[in-house]
PDB file of C-alpha atoms in Angstrom:
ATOM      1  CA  UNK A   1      80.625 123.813  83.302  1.00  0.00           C
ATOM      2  CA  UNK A   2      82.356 126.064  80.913  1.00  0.00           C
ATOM      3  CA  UNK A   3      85.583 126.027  79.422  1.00  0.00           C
ATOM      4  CA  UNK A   4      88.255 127.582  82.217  1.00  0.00           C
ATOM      5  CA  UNK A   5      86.390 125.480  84.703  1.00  0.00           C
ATOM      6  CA  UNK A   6      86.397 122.488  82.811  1.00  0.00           C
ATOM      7  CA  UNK A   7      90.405 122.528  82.763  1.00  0.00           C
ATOM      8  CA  UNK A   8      91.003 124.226  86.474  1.00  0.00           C
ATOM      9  CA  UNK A   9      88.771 120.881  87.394  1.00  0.00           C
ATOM     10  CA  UNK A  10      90.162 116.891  87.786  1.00  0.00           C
ATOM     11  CA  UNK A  11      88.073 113.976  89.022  1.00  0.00           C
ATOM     12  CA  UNK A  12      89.938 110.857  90.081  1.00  0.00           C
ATOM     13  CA  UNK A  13      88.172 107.169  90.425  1.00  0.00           C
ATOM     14  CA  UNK A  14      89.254 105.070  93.090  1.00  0.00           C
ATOM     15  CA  UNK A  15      87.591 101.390  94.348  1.00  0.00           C
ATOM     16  CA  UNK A  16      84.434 102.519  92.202  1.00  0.00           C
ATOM     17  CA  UNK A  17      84.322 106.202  93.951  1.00  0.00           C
ATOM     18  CA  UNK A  18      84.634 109.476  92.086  1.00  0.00           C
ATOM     19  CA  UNK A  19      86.569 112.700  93.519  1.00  0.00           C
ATOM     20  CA  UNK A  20      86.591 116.121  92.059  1.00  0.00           C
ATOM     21  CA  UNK A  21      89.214 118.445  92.382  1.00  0.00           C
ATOM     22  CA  UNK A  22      89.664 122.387  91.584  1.00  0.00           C
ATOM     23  CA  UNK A  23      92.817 124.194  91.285  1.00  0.00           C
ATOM     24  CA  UNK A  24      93.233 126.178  94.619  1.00  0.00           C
ATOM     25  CA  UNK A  25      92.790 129.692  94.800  1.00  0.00           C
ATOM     26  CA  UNK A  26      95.731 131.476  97.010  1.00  0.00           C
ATOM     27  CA  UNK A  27      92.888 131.650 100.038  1.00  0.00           C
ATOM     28  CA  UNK A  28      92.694 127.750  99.455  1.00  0.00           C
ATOM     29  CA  UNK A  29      96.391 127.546  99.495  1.00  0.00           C
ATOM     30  CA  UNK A  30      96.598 129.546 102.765  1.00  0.00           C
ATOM     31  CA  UNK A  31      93.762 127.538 103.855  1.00  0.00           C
ATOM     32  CA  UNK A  32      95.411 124.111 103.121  1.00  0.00           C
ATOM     33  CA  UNK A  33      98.844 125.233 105.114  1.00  0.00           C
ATOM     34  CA  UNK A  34      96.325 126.261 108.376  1.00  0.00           C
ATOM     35  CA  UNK A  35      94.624 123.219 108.009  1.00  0.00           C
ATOM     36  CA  UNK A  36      98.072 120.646 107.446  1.00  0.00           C
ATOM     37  CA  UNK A  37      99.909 123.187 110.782  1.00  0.00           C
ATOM     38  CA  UNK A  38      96.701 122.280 112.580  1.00  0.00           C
ATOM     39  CA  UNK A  39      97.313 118.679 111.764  1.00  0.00           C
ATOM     40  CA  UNK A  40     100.854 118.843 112.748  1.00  0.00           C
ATOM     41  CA  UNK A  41      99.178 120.147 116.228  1.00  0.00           C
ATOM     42  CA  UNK A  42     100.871 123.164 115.326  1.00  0.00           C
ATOM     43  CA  UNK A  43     104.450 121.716 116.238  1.00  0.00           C
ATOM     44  CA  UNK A  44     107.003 123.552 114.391  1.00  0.00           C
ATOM     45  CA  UNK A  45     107.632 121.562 111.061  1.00  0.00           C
ATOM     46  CA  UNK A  46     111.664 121.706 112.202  1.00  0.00           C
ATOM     47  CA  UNK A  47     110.449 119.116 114.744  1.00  0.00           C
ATOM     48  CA  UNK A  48     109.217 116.539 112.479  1.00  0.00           C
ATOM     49  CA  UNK A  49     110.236 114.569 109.482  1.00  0.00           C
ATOM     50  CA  UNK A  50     107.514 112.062 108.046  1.00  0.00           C
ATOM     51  CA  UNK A  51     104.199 113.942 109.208  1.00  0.00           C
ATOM     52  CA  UNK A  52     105.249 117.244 107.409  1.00  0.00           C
ATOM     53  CA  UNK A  53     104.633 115.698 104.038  1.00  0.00           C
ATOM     54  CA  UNK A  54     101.756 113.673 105.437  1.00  0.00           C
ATOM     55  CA  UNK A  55      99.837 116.382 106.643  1.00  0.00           C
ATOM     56  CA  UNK A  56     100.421 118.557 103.859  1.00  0.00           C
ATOM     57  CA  UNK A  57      98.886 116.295 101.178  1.00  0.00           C
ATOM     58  CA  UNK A  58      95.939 115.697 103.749  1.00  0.00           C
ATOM     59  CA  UNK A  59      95.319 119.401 104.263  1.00  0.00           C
ATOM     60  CA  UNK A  60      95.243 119.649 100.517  1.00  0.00           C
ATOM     61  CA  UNK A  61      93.373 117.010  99.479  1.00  0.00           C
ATOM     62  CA  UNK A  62      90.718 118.141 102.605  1.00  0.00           C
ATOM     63  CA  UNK A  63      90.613 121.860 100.973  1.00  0.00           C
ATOM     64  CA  UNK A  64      90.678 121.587  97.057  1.00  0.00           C
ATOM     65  CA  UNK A  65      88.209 118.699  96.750  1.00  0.00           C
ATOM     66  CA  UNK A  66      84.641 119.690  95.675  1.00  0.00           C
ATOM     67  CA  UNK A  67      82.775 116.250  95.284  1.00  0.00           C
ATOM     68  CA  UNK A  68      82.172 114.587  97.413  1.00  0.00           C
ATOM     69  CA  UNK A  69      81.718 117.977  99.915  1.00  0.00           C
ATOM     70  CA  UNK A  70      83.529 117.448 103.140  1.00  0.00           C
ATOM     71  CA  UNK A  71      85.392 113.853 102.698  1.00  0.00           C
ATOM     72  CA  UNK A  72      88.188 113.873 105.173  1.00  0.00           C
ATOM     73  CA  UNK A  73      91.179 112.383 103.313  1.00  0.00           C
ATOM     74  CA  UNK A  74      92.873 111.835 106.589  1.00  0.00           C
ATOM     75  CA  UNK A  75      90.255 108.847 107.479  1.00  0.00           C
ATOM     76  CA  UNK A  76      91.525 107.009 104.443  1.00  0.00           C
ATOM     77  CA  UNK A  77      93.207 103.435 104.771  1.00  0.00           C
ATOM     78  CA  UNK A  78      95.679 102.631 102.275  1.00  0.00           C
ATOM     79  CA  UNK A  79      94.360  99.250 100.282  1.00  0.00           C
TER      80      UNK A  79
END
C-alpha cells in the first residue's frame, strides 16, 4: 500500500473484528445515495424523519468498506 492509499484508507476494530474503509470516489458517493433511496424504498426523504439519517450511514458504510468485501452494515445489532 503506498503512500496516498495509506491515508485515503481507515480500519476500525470493533468486538475483536477489523473493518477497512476508503475514501469514496464521486461514483461511490452516487452509489451510496442509490443504495440509502433504495433503503428508504425509494419514499421521498420529505416523508420521513429518523430513517433518512439511518439509511444514509447504512448505504455508506455498505459502499466505502473494502474488508471485509460485502458486510451488510444494515444486519448489525447495536451491543
Amino acid at each position: 500500500m503506498d503512500e496516498l492509499e495509506r491515508k485515503l484508507t481507515v480500519s476500525v476494530t470493533k468486538n475483536g473484528k477489523t473493518y477497512s474503509f476508503r475514501r469514496p470516489t464521486a461514483k461511490q458517493l452516487m452509489h451510496a445515495d442509490v443504495l440509502a433511496a433504495q433503503y428508504r424504498g425509494n419514499v421521498p426523504i420529505n416523508a420521513l424523519t429518523y430513517s433518512i439519517a439511518l439509511s444514509d450511514m447504512v448505504a455508506s458504510l455498505n459502499t466505502y468498506d473494502t474488508d471485509p468485501k460485502g458486510f451488510n452494515f444494515s444486519a448489525l445489532n447495536h451491543e
